[in-house]
mmCIF file of C-alpha atoms and ligand atoms in Angstrom:
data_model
loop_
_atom_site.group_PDB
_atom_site.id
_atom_site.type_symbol
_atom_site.label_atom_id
_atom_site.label_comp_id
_atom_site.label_asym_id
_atom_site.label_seq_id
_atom_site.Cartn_x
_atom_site.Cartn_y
_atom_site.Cartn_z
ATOM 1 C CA UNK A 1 -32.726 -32.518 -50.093
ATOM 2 C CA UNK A 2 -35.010 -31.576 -47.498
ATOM 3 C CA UNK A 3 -38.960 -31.665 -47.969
ATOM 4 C CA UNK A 4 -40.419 -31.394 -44.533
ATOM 5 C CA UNK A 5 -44.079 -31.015 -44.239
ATOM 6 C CA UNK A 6 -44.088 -29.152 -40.715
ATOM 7 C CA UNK A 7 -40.897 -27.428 -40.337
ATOM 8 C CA UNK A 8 -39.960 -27.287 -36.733
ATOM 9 C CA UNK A 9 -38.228 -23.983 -35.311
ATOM 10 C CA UNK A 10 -36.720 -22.915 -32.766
ATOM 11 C CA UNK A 11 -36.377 -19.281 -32.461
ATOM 12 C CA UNK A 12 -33.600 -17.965 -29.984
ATOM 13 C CA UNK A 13 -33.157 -15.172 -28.321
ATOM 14 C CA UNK A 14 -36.466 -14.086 -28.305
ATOM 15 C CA UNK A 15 -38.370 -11.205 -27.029
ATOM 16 C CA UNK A 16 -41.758 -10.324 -26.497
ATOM 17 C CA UNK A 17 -41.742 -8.433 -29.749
ATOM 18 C CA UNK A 18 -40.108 -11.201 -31.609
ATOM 19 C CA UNK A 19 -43.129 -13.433 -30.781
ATOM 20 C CA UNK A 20 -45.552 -10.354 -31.791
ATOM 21 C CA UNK A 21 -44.504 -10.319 -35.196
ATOM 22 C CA UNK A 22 -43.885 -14.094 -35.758
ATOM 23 C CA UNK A 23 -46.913 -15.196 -34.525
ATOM 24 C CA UNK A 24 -48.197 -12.333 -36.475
ATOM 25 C CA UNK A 25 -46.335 -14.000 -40.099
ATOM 26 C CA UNK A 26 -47.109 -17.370 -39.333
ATOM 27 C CA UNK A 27 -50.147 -17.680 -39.924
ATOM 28 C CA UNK A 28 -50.119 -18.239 -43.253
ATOM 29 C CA UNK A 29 -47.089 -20.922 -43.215
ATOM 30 C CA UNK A 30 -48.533 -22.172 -39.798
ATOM 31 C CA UNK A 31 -44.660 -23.635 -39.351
ATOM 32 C CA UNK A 32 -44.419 -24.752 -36.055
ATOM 33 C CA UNK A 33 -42.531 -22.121 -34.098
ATOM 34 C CA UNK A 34 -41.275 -22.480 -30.466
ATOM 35 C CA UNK A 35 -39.197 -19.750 -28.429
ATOM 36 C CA UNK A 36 -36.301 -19.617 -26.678
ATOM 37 C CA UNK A 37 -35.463 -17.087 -23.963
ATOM 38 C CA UNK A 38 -32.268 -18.169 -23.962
ATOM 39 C CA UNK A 39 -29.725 -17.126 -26.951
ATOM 40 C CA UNK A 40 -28.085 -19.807 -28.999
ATOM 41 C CA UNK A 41 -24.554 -21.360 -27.892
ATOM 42 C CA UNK A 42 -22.637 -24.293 -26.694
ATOM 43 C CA UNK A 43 -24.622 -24.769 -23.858
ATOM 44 C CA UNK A 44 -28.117 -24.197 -25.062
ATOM 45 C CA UNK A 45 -27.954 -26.239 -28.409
ATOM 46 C CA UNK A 46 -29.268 -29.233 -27.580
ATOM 47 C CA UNK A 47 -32.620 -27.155 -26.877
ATOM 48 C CA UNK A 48 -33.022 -27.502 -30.882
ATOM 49 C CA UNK A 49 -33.377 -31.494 -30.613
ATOM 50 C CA UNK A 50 -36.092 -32.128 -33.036
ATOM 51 C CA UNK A 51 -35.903 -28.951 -34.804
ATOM 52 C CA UNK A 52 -35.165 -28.615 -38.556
ATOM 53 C CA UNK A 53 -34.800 -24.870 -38.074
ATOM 54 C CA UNK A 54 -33.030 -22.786 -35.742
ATOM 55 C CA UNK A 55 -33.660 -18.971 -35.874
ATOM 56 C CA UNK A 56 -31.237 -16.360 -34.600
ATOM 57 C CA UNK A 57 -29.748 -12.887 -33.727
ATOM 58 C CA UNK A 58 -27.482 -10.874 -33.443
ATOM 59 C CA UNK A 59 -25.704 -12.119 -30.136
ATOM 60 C CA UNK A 60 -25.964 -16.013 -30.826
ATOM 61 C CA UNK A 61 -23.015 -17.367 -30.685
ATOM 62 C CA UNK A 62 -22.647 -20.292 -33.729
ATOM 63 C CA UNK A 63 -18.951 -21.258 -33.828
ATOM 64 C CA UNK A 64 -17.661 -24.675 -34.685
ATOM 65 C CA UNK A 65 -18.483 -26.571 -31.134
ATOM 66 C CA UNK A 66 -21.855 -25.429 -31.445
ATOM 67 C CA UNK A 67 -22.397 -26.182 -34.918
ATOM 68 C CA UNK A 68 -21.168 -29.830 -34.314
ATOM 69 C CA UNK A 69 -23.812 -29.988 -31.843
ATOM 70 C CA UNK A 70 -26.385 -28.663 -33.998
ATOM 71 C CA UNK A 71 -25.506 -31.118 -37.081
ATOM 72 C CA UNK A 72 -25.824 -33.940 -34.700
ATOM 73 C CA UNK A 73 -29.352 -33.397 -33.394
ATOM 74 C CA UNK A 74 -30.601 -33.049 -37.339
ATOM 75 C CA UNK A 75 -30.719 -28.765 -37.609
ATOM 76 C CA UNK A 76 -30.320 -28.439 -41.041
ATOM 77 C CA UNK A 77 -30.689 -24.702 -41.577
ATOM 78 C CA UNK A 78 -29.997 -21.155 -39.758
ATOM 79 C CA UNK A 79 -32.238 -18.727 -40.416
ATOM 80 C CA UNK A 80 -30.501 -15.094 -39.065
ATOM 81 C CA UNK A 81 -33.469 -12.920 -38.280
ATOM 82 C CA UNK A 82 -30.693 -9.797 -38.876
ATOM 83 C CA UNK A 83 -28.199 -8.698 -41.922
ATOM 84 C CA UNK A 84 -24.556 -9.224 -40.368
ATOM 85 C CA UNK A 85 -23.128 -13.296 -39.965
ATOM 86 C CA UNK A 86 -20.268 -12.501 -38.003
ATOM 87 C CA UNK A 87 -21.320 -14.096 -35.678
ATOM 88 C CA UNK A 88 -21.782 -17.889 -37.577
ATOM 89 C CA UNK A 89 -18.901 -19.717 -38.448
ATOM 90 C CA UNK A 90 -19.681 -20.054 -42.242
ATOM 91 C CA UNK A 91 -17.295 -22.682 -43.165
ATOM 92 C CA UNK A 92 -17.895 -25.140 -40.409
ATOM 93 C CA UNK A 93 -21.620 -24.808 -41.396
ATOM 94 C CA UNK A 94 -21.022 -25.787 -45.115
ATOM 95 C CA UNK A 95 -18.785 -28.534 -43.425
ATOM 96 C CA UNK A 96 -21.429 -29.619 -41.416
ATOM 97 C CA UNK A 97 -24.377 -29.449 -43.958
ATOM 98 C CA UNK A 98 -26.162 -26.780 -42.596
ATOM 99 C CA UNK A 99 -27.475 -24.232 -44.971
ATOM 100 C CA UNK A 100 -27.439 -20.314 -43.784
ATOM 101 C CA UNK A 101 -29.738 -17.400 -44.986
ATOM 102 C CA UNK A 102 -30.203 -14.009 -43.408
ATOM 103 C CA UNK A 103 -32.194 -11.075 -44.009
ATOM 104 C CA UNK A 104 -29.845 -9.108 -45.965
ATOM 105 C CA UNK A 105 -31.744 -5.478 -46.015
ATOM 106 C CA UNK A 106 -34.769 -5.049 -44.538
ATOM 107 C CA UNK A 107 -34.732 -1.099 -43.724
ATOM 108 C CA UNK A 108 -31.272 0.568 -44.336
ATOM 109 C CA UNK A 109 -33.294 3.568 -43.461
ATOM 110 C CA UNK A 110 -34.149 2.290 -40.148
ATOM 111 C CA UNK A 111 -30.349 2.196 -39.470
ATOM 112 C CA UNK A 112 -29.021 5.334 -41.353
ATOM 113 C CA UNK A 113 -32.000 7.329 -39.595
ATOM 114 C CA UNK A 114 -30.885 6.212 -35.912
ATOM 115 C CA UNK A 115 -27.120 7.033 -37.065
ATOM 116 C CA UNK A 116 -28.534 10.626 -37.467
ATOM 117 C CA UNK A 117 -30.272 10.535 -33.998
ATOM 118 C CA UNK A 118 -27.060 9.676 -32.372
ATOM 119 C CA UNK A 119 -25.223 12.506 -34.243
ATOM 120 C CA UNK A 120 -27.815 15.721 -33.341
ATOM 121 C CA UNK A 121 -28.551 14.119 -29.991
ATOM 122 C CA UNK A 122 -24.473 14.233 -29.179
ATOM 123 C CA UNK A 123 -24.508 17.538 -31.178
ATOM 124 C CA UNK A 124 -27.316 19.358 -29.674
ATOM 125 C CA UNK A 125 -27.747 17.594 -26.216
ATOM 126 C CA UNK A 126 -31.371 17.420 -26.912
ATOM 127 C CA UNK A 127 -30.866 14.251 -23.754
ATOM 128 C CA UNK A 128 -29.719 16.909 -21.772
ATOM 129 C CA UNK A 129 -31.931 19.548 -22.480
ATOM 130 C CA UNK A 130 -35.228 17.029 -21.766
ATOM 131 C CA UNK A 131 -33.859 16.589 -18.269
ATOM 132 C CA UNK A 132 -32.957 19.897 -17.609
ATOM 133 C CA UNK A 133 -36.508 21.632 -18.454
ATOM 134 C CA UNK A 134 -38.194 18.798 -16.332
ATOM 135 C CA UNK A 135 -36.311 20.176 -13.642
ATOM 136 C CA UNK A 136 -37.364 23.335 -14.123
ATOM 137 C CA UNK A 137 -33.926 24.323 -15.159
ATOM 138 C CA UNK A 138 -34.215 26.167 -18.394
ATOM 139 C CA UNK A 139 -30.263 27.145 -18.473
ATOM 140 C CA UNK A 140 -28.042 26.820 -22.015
ATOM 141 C CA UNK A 141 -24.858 26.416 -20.195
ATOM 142 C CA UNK A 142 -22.686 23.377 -21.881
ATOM 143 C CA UNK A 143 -25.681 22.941 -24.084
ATOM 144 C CA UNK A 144 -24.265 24.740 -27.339
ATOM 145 C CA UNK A 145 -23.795 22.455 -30.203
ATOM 146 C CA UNK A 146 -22.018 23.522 -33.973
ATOM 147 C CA UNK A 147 -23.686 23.498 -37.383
ATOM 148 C CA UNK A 148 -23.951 20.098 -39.304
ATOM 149 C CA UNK A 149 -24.153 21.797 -42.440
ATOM 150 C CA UNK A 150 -20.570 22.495 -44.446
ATOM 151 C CA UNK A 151 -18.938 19.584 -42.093
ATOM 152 C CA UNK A 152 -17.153 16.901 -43.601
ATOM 153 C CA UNK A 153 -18.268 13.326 -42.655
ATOM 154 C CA UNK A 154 -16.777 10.167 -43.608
ATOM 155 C CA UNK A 155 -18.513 6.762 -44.156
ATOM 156 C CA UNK A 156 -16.722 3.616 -43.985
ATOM 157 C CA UNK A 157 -18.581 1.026 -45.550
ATOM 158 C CA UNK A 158 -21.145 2.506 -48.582
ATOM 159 C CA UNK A 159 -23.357 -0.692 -48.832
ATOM 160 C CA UNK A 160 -27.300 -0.273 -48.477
ATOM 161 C CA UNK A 161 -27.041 1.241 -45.017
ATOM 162 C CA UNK A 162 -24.171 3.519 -45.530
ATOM 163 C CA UNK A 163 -25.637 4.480 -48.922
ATOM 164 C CA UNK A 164 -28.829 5.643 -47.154
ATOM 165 C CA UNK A 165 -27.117 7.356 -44.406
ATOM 166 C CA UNK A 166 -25.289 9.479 -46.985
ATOM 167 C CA UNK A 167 -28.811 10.690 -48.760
ATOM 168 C CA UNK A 168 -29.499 11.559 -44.930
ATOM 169 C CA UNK A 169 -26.592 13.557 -44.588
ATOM 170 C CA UNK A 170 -26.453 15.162 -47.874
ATOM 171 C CA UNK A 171 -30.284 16.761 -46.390
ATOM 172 C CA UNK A 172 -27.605 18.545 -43.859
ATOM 173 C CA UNK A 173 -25.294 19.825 -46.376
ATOM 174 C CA UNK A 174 -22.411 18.383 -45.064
ATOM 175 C CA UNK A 175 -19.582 17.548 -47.367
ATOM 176 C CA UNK A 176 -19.109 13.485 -47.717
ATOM 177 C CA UNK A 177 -15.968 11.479 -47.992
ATOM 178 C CA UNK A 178 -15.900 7.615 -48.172
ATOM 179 C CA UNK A 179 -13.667 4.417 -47.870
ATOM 180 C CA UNK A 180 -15.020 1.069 -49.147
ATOM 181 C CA UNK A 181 -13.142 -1.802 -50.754
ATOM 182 C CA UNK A 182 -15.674 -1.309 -54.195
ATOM 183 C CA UNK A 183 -17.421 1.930 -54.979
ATOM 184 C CA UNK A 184 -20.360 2.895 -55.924
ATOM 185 C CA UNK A 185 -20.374 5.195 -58.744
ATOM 186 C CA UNK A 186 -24.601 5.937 -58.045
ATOM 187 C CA UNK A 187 -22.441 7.833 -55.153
ATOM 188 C CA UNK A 188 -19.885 9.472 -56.845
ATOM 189 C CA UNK A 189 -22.236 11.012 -59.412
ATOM 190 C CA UNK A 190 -23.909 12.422 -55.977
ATOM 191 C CA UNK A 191 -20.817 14.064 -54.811
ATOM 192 C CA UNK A 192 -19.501 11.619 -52.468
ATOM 193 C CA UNK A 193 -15.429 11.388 -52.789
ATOM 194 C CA UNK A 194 -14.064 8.131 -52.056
ATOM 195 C CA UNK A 195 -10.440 8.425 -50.070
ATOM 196 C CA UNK A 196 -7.872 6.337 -48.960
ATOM 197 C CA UNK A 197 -8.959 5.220 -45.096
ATOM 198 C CA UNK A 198 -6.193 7.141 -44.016
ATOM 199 C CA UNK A 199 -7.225 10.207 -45.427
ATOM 200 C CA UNK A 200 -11.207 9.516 -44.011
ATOM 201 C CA UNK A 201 -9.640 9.992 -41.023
ATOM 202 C CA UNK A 202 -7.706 12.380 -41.599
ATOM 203 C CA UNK A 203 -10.345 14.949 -42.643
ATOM 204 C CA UNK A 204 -13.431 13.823 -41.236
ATOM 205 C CA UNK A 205 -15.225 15.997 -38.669
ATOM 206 C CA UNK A 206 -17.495 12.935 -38.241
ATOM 207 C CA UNK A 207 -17.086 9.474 -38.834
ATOM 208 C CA UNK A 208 -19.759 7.187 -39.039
ATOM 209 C CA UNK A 209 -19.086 3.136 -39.515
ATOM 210 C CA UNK A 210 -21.387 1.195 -42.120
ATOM 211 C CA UNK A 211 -18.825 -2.158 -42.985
ATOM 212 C CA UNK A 212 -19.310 -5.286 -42.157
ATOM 213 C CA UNK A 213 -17.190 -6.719 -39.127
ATOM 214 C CA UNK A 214 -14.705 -9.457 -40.228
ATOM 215 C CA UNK A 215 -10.975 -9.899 -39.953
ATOM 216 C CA UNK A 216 -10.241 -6.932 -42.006
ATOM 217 C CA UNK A 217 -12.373 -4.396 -40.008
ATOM 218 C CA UNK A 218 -12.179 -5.607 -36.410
ATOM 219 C CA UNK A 219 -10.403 -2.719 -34.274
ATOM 220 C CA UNK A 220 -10.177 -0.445 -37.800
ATOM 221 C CA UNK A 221 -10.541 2.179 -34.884
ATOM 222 C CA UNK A 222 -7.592 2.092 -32.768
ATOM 223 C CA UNK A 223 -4.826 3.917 -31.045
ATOM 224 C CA UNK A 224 -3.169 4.535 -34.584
ATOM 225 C CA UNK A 225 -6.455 5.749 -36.228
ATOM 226 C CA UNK A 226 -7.201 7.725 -33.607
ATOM 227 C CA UNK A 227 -3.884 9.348 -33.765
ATOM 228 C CA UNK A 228 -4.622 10.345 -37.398
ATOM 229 C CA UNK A 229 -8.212 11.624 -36.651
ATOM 230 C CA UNK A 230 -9.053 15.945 -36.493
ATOM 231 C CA UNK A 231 -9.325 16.764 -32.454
ATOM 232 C CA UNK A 232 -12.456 16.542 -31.352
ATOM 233 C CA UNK A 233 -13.916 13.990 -33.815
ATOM 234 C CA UNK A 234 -17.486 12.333 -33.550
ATOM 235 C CA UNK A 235 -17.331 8.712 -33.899
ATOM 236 C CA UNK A 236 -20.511 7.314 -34.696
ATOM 237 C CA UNK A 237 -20.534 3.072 -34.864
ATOM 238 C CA UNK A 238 -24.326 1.315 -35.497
ATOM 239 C CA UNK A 239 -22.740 -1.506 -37.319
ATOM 240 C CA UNK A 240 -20.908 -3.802 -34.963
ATOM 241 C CA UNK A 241 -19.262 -3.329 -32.145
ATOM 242 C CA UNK A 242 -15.739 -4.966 -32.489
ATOM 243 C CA UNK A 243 -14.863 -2.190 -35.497
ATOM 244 C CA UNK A 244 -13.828 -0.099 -32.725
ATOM 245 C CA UNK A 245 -11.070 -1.494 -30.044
ATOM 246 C CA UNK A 246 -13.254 0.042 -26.684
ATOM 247 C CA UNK A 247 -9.854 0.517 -24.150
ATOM 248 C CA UNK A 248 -8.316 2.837 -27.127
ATOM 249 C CA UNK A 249 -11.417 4.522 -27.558
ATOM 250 C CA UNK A 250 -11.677 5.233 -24.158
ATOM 251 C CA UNK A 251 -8.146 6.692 -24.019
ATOM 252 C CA UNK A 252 -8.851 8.572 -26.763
ATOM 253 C CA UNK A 253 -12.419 10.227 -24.567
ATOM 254 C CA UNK A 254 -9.466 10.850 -21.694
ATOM 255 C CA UNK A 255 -6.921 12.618 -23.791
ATOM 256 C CA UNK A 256 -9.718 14.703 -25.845
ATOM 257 C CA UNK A 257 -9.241 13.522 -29.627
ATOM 258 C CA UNK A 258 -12.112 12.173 -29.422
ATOM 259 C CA UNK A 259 -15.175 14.855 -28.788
ATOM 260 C CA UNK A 260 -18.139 12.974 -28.299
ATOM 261 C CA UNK A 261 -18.949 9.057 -29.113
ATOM 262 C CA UNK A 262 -21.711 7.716 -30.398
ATOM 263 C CA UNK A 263 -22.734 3.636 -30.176
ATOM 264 C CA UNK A 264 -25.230 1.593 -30.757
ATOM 265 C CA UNK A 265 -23.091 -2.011 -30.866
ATOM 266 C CA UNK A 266 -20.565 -2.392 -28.313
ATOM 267 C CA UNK A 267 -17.824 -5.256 -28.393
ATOM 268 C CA UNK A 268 -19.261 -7.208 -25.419
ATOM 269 C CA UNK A 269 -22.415 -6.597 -26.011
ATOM 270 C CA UNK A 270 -23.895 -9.856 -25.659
ATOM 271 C CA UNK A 271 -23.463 -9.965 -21.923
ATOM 272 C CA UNK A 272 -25.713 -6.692 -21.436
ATOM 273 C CA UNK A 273 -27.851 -5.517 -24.308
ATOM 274 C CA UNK A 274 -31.444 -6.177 -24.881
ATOM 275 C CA UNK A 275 -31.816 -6.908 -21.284
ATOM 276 C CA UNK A 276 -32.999 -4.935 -17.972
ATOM 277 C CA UNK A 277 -30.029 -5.146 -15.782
ATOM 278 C CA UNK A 278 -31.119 -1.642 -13.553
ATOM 279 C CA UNK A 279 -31.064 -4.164 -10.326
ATOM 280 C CA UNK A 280 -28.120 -5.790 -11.246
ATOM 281 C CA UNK A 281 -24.100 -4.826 -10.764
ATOM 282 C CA UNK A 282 -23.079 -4.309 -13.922
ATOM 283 C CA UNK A 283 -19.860 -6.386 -14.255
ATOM 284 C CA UNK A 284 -17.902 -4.944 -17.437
ATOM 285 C CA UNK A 285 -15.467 -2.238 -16.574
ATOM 286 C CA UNK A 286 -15.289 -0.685 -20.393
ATOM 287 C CA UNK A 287 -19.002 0.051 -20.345
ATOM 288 C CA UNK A 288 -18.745 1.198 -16.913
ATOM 289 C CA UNK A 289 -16.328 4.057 -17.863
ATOM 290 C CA UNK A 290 -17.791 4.878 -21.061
ATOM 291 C CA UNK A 291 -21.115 5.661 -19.541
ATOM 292 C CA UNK A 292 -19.122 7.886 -17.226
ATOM 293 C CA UNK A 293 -18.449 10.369 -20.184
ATOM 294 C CA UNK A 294 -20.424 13.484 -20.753
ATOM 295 C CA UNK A 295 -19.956 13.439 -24.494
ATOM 296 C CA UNK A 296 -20.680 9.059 -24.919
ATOM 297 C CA UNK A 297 -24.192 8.139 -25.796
ATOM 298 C CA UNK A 298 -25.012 4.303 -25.781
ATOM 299 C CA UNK A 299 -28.023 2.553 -27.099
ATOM 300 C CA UNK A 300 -28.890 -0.904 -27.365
ATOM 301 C CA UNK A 301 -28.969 -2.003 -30.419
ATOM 302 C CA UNK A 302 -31.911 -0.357 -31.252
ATOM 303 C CA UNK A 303 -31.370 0.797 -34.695
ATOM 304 C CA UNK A 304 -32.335 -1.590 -36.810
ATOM 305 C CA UNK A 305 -35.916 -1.241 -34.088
ATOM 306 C CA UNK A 306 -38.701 0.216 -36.333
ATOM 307 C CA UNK A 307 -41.639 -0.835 -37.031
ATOM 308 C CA UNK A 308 -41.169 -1.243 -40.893
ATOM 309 C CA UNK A 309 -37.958 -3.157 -40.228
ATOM 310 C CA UNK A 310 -39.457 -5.724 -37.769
ATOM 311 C CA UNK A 311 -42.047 -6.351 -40.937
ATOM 312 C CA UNK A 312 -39.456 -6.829 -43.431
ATOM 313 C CA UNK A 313 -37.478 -9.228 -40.989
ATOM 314 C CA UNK A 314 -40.480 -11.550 -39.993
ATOM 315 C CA UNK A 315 -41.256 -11.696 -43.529
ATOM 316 C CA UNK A 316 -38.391 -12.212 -45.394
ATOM 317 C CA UNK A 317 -36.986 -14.797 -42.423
ATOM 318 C CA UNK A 318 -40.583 -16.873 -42.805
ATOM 319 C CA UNK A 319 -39.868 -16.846 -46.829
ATOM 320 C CA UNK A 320 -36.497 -17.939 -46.269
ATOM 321 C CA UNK A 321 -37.662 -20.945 -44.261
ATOM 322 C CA UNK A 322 -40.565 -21.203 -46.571
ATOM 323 C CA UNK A 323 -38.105 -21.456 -49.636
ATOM 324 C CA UNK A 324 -35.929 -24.013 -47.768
ATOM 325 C CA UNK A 325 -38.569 -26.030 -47.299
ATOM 326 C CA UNK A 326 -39.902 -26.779 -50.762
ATOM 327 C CA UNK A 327 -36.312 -26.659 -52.235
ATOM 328 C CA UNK A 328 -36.392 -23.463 -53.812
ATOM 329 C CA UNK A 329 -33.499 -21.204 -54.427
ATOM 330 C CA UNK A 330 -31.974 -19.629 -51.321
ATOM 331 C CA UNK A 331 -31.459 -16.039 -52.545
ATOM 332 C CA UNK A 332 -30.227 -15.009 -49.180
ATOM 333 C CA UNK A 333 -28.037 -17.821 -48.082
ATOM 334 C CA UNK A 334 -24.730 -17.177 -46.890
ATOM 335 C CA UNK A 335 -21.809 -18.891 -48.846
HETATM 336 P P1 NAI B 401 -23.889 -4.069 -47.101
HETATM 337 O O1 NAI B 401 -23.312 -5.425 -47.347
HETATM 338 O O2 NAI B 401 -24.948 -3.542 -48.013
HETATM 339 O O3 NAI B 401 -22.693 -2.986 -47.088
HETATM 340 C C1 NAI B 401 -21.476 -3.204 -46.463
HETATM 341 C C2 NAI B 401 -20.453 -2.372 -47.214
HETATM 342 O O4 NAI B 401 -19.204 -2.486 -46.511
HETATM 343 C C3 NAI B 401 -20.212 -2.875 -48.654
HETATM 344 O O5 NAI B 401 -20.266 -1.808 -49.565
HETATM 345 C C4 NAI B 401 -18.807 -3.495 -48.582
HETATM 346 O O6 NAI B 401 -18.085 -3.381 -49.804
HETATM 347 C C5 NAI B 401 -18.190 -2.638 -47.479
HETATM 348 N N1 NAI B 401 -17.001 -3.236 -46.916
HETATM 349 C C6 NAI B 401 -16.692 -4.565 -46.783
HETATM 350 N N2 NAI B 401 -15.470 -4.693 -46.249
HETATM 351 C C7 NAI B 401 -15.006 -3.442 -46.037
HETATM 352 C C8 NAI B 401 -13.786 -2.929 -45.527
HETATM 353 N N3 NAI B 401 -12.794 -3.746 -45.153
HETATM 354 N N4 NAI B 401 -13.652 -1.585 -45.437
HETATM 355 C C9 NAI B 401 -14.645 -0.749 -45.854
HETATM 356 N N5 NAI B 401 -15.799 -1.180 -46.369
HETATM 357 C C10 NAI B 401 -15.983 -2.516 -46.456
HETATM 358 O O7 NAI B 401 -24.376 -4.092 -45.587
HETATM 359 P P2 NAI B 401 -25.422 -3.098 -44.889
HETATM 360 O O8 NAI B 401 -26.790 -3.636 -45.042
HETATM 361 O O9 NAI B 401 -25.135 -1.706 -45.322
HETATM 362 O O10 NAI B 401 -25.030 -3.273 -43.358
HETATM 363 C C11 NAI B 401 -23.766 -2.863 -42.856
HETATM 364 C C12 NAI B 401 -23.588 -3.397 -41.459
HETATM 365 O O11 NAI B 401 -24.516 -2.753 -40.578
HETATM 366 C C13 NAI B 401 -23.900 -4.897 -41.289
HETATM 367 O O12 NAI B 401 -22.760 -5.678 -41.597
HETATM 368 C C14 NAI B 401 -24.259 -4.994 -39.848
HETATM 369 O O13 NAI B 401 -23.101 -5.327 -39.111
HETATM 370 C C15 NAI B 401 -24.705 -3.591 -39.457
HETATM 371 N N6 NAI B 401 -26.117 -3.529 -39.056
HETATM 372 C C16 NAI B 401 -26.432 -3.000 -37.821
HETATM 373 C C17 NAI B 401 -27.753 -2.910 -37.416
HETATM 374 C C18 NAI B 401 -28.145 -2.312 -36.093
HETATM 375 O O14 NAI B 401 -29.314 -2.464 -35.655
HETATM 376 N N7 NAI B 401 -27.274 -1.594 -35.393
HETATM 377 C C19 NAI B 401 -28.833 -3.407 -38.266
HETATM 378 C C20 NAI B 401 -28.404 -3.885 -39.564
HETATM 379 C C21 NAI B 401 -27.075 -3.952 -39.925
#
């Protein structure tokens, strides 16, 4: 079992606002924390020689190969500074003997609340309007919007986040329908109706995705989804980005079913978000022609970016580490 005195981590992917709130949190464990620009991979493993701990995000890439490499220089635990683990080959780190804990809800308000920001900022071009009226141009034309109230949205995935996001919605008086493989009866008894995922999108006039990406969900919105969906649907995605297959997506912006997109993950993200790339050529084609669309509004990866949230991470990773360290219970490891 491990009993290290001064844990050594190395904390990937890190921003300037990552070190703010670690450095911040650390000083009562006084760990020794060093940062990495760079995110975690094949490539960049060996920069955790020496390190018990590594600490990651969302777009570190932890498959087998890098895993190996991680076993072999001594890292004995990943600590994901974020609630989804798609992105860490589980199994190969049991195989391997390296533990995995995460920060399983830190503010499912944080999410749910940017959800809604995506939603009335398609709805009511509030984007558009801000540009307009610095330009002096105080025109409505192609600014009119339609009522949230007595609409029909459907949640896929009812965990913490898409719990909260229903509360949010219910404020709007909009009618909710659900799909989730268990579900929650706290819901029911508030007048959500859970459906068949055919018939969520069948009937929803906005659909807003709050499940976990695995092997189940990847692409759950594609061509044949689409197909079923009302004209005109909202698709709103802040969970990850391979739920939705991007090329049928797109097709579906060309040939109208879809009426306006909202994202906040995108499939390839890792290549572009969280960076500055204004002097750069941007390289990915799907992006490209989504950000050509009127009715598509992309952030990135920005919901879960509050300040509450950014507390609740810091602290709960630093107790994670903290609890691995003196061979306590791991309540948030990932089996
Ligand atoms: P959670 O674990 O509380 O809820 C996930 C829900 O999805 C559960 O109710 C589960 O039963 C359901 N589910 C699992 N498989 C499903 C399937 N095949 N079809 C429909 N539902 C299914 O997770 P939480 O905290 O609500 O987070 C949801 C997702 O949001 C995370 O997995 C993560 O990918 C994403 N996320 C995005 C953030 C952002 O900044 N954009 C921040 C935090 C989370």
């Amino acid at each position: 079992m491990a009993n290290y005195n001064h844990m050594r981590i190395a904390v990937f992917s890190t921003k300037s606002y990552d070190q703010e709130y670690f450095e911040k949190y650390n000083e009562e464990h006084e760990f020794h924390l060093s940062f990495f620009e760079t995110a975690l991979n094949t490539s960049t493993a060996n920069l955790a020689t020496g390190f018990d701990v590594v600490c990651i995000f969302v777009n570190d890439l932890v498959d087998k190969a890098t895993l190996k490499i991680l076993s072999t220089i001594g890292v004995k635990l990943i600590a994901l500074r974020c609630a989804g683990y798609n992105n860490v080959d589980i199994k190969s780190a049991k195989l391997n003997n390296i533990k995995v804990v995460r920060v399983p809800a830190y503010s499912p308000e944080a999410v749910a609340e940017h959800a809604m920001a995506l939603i009335l900022t398609l709805n009511r071009k509030t984007h558009k309007a801000y540009n307009r009226v610095r330009e002096g141009n105080f025109s409505l034309k192609n600014l009119i919007g339609f009522n949230l109230h007595g609409k029909t949205i459907g949640v896929i995935g009812t965990g913490q986040i898409g719990a909260t996001f229903i509360k949010v919605t219910k404020g709007f008086g909009c009618k909710i329908i659900a799909f989730d493989i268990s579900e929650n009866e706290k819901l029911v008894s508030l007048g959500v109706e859970y459906l068949d995922l055919d018939e969520v999108f069948k009937h929803s006039d906005i659909l807003s995705l709050h499940c976990p990406l695995n092997q189940h969900t990847q692409h759950i919105i594609n061509e044949n989804s689409i197909a079923l969906m009302k004209d005109g649907v909202m698709i709103i995605n802040t969970s990850r980005g391979a739920l939705i297959n991007t090329a049928d997506a797109i097709e579906g912006l060309i040939n109208k079913k879809i009426g306006y997109l909202g994202i906040d993950v995108y499939e390839q993200e890792e290549n572009l978000f969280f960076e500055d790339l204004s002097e750069h050529i941007i390289q990915d084609e799907l992006i490209l022609r989504l950000m050509s669309f009127p009715n598509v509004l992309i952030t990135s990866h920005q919901a879960y970016f509050t300040k509450e949230a950014m507390d609740e991470i810091t602290l709960t990773t630093l107790e994670n580490i903290k609890s691995f360290k003196n061979n306590l219970e791991l309540k948030n490891e990932v089996k």
